């Protein structure tokens, strides 16, 4: 499960495009905390630290304890926007979370065991159909990733979502029969098979 991270923020007295631009000029990223039955709260984050958190991975599945002028709130990022040219964060949305609450998140899939797959050893290729799975889960139980092993798989074999070990009480947004990964024949052989009839036709 992902660890809760700490982040410092300051309250923003003004909102709107002009106020947001002023915040960015000061080396900060405008953000908002919403949900939990409370009014939305405009805040500002250190821009460099926010960028590192986003590009460090798992940002949208990580819980944060945000300290705003001495008051700490537990939140999870729900969205962020990047500058289309410079790729630095220009806004972040955080959702307040409470015990017993559930959230819907995308959890990445990590495929392992390729070296122990007979299909791969014989030239087959690992084809990842789903790079992540959407689940509904309690925030404290969000996994960093789902690990799926293709060890033992032959060419033509596939793994479905039913092999995923979900956290307690979590639910998949897709059916348990959804294909996650499969071992496909080598592309070179497929190309050769396609060219063979054409070559025979020319000889005829």
CSV table of C-alpha atoms in Angstrom, one decimal, residues 33-182:
chain,number,residue,atom,x,y,z
A,33,UNK,CA,-8.9,21.1,-1.6
A,34,UNK,CA,-12.6,20.1,-1.9
A,35,UNK,CA,-15.1,17.5,-0.7
A,36,UNK,CA,-15.7,16.0,2.7
A,37,UNK,CA,-18.7,18.1,3.3
A,38,UNK,CA,-16.6,21.3,3.7
A,39,UNK,CA,-16.2,24.3,1.4
A,40,UNK,CA,-13.5,24.3,-1.2
A,41,UNK,CA,-10.2,25.7,0.0
A,42,UNK,CA,-7.8,27.5,-2.3
A,43,UNK,CA,-4.1,26.8,-1.4
A,44,UNK,CA,-0.6,27.3,-2.9
A,45,UNK,CA,2.1,24.7,-3.1
A,46,UNK,CA,5.9,25.0,-3.7
A,47,UNK,CA,6.1,24.6,-7.5
A,48,UNK,CA,9.4,22.7,-7.5
A,49,UNK,CA,8.3,20.2,-4.9
A,50,UNK,CA,5.0,19.7,-6.6
A,51,UNK,CA,6.7,18.9,-9.9
A,52,UNK,CA,8.9,16.3,-8.2
A,53,UNK,CA,5.9,14.7,-6.6
A,54,UNK,CA,4.1,14.5,-9.9
A,55,UNK,CA,7.0,13.2,-12.0
A,56,UNK,CA,8.0,10.8,-9.2
A,57,UNK,CA,5.2,8.5,-10.1
A,58,UNK,CA,2.0,7.3,-8.4
A,59,UNK,CA,0.9,10.8,-7.7
A,60,UNK,CA,-2.8,10.2,-8.3
A,61,UNK,CA,-2.8,7.2,-6.0
A,62,UNK,CA,-0.9,8.6,-3.1
A,63,UNK,CA,-2.4,10.0,0.1
A,64,UNK,CA,-1.1,13.2,1.4
A,65,UNK,CA,-1.4,15.0,4.8
A,66,UNK,CA,-1.5,18.6,3.7
A,67,UNK,CA,-0.6,21.2,6.3
A,68,UNK,CA,-2.2,24.5,5.6
A,69,UNK,CA,-1.1,27.2,8.0
A,70,UNK,CA,-0.9,24.7,10.8
A,71,UNK,CA,-4.1,22.7,10.0
A,72,UNK,CA,-3.6,19.2,8.6
A,73,UNK,CA,-6.0,17.5,6.2
A,74,UNK,CA,-5.7,14.1,4.6
A,75,UNK,CA,-6.3,14.3,0.8
A,76,UNK,CA,-5.7,12.4,-2.4
A,77,UNK,CA,-4.9,14.2,-5.7
A,78,UNK,CA,-7.7,13.9,-8.2
A,79,UNK,CA,-6.3,15.9,-11.1
A,80,UNK,CA,-3.5,18.1,-12.2
A,81,UNK,CA,-2.7,20.4,-15.1
A,82,UNK,CA,0.7,20.9,-16.7
A,83,UNK,CA,1.9,23.8,-18.8
A,84,UNK,CA,1.6,22.6,-22.4
A,85,UNK,CA,5.1,24.0,-23.3
A,86,UNK,CA,7.2,23.8,-20.2
A,87,UNK,CA,5.5,20.8,-18.5
A,88,UNK,CA,5.5,22.3,-15.0
A,89,UNK,CA,2.4,22.0,-12.9
A,90,UNK,CA,-0.1,24.9,-13.1
A,91,UNK,CA,-2.9,23.6,-11.0
A,92,UNK,CA,-3.7,20.6,-8.7
A,93,UNK,CA,-7.1,19.4,-7.3
A,94,UNK,CA,-7.1,17.5,-4.0
A,95,UNK,CA,-10.1,15.5,-2.5
A,96,UNK,CA,-10.5,15.3,1.2
A,97,UNK,CA,-10.7,11.7,2.5
A,98,UNK,CA,-12.1,10.3,5.7
A,99,UNK,CA,-12.1,6.9,7.3
A,100,UNK,CA,-14.5,4.4,5.6
A,101,UNK,CA,-14.7,6.5,2.5
A,102,UNK,CA,-13.9,4.9,-0.9
A,103,UNK,CA,-12.3,6.5,-4.0
A,104,UNK,CA,-12.0,5.3,-7.6
A,105,UNK,CA,-8.4,5.3,-8.9
A,106,UNK,CA,-6.3,3.9,-11.7
A,107,UNK,CA,-3.7,1.4,-10.4
A,108,UNK,CA,-0.8,0.6,-12.8
A,109,UNK,CA,0.0,-3.0,-13.8
A,110,UNK,CA,3.6,-4.3,-13.6
A,111,UNK,CA,4.2,-7.5,-15.6
A,112,UNK,CA,6.9,-9.8,-14.3
A,113,UNK,CA,8.1,-13.4,-14.9
A,114,UNK,CA,9.0,-13.0,-18.6
A,115,UNK,CA,12.2,-15.0,-18.1
A,116,UNK,CA,10.2,-17.9,-16.8
A,117,UNK,CA,7.6,-18.0,-19.7
A,118,UNK,CA,8.0,-20.9,-22.1
A,119,UNK,CA,6.2,-18.8,-24.7
A,120,UNK,CA,8.7,-15.9,-24.4
A,121,UNK,CA,11.6,-18.3,-24.5
A,122,UNK,CA,10.3,-19.8,-27.8
A,123,UNK,CA,10.1,-16.3,-29.3
A,124,UNK,CA,6.7,-15.1,-28.3
A,125,UNK,CA,6.0,-11.5,-27.3
A,126,UNK,CA,4.4,-10.2,-24.2
A,127,UNK,CA,1.4,-8.1,-25.2
A,128,UNK,CA,0.0,-5.9,-22.4
A,129,UNK,CA,-3.7,-5.2,-23.1
A,130,UNK,CA,-4.3,-3.2,-19.9
A,131,UNK,CA,-1.6,-1.0,-18.5
A,132,UNK,CA,-3.7,-0.1,-15.5
A,133,UNK,CA,-7.0,-1.1,-13.8
A,134,UNK,CA,-9.6,1.1,-12.3
A,135,UNK,CA,-10.7,0.1,-8.8
A,136,UNK,CA,-12.9,1.5,-6.0
A,137,UNK,CA,-11.1,1.1,-2.7
A,138,UNK,CA,-10.6,2.7,0.7
A,139,UNK,CA,-7.8,5.4,0.3
A,140,UNK,CA,-5.6,3.8,2.9
A,141,UNK,CA,-5.6,0.5,1.0
A,142,UNK,CA,-4.7,1.8,-2.5
A,143,UNK,CA,-1.8,-0.4,-3.8
A,144,UNK,CA,1.2,1.2,-5.6
A,145,UNK,CA,0.7,-1.3,-8.4
A,146,UNK,CA,-0.7,-4.7,-9.4
A,147,UNK,CA,2.0,-7.3,-10.1
A,148,UNK,CA,1.1,-9.8,-12.7
A,149,UNK,CA,3.4,-12.8,-13.5
A,150,UNK,CA,3.5,-14.4,-17.0
A,151,UNK,CA,5.7,-17.2,-15.7
A,152,UNK,CA,4.6,-20.5,-17.2
A,153,UNK,CA,2.6,-19.0,-20.0
A,154,UNK,CA,2.8,-20.4,-23.5
A,155,UNK,CA,2.1,-18.6,-26.8
A,156,UNK,CA,-1.6,-18.0,-27.0
A,157,UNK,CA,-2.1,-18.0,-23.2
A,158,UNK,CA,-3.6,-15.0,-21.5
A,159,UNK,CA,-4.3,-13.7,-18.0
A,160,UNK,CA,-7.6,-12.1,-17.0
A,161,UNK,CA,-8.4,-9.5,-14.3
A,162,UNK,CA,-9.6,-12.4,-12.1
A,163,UNK,CA,-5.9,-13.1,-11.2
A,164,UNK,CA,-5.5,-9.6,-9.6
A,165,UNK,CA,-5.3,-9.7,-5.8
A,166,UNK,CA,-7.5,-6.9,-4.7
A,167,UNK,CA,-7.2,-5.1,-1.4
A,168,UNK,CA,-9.9,-5.9,1.2
A,169,UNK,CA,-13.3,-4.5,0.0
A,170,UNK,CA,-12.0,-3.2,-3.3
A,171,UNK,CA,-14.0,-3.6,-6.5
A,172,UNK,CA,-12.8,-3.7,-10.1
A,173,UNK,CA,-14.5,-1.4,-12.6
A,174,UNK,CA,-14.1,-4.0,-15.4
A,175,UNK,CA,-15.3,-7.6,-15.5
A,176,UNK,CA,-13.1,-10.3,-14.0
A,177,UNK,CA,-12.8,-11.9,-17.5
A,178,UNK,CA,-11.1,-8.8,-19.0
A,179,UNK,CA,-7.8,-9.7,-20.6
A,180,UNK,CA,-4.8,-8.1,-19.0
A,181,UNK,CA,-1.8,-9.6,-20.8
A,182,UNK,CA,-1.3,-12.3,-23.4
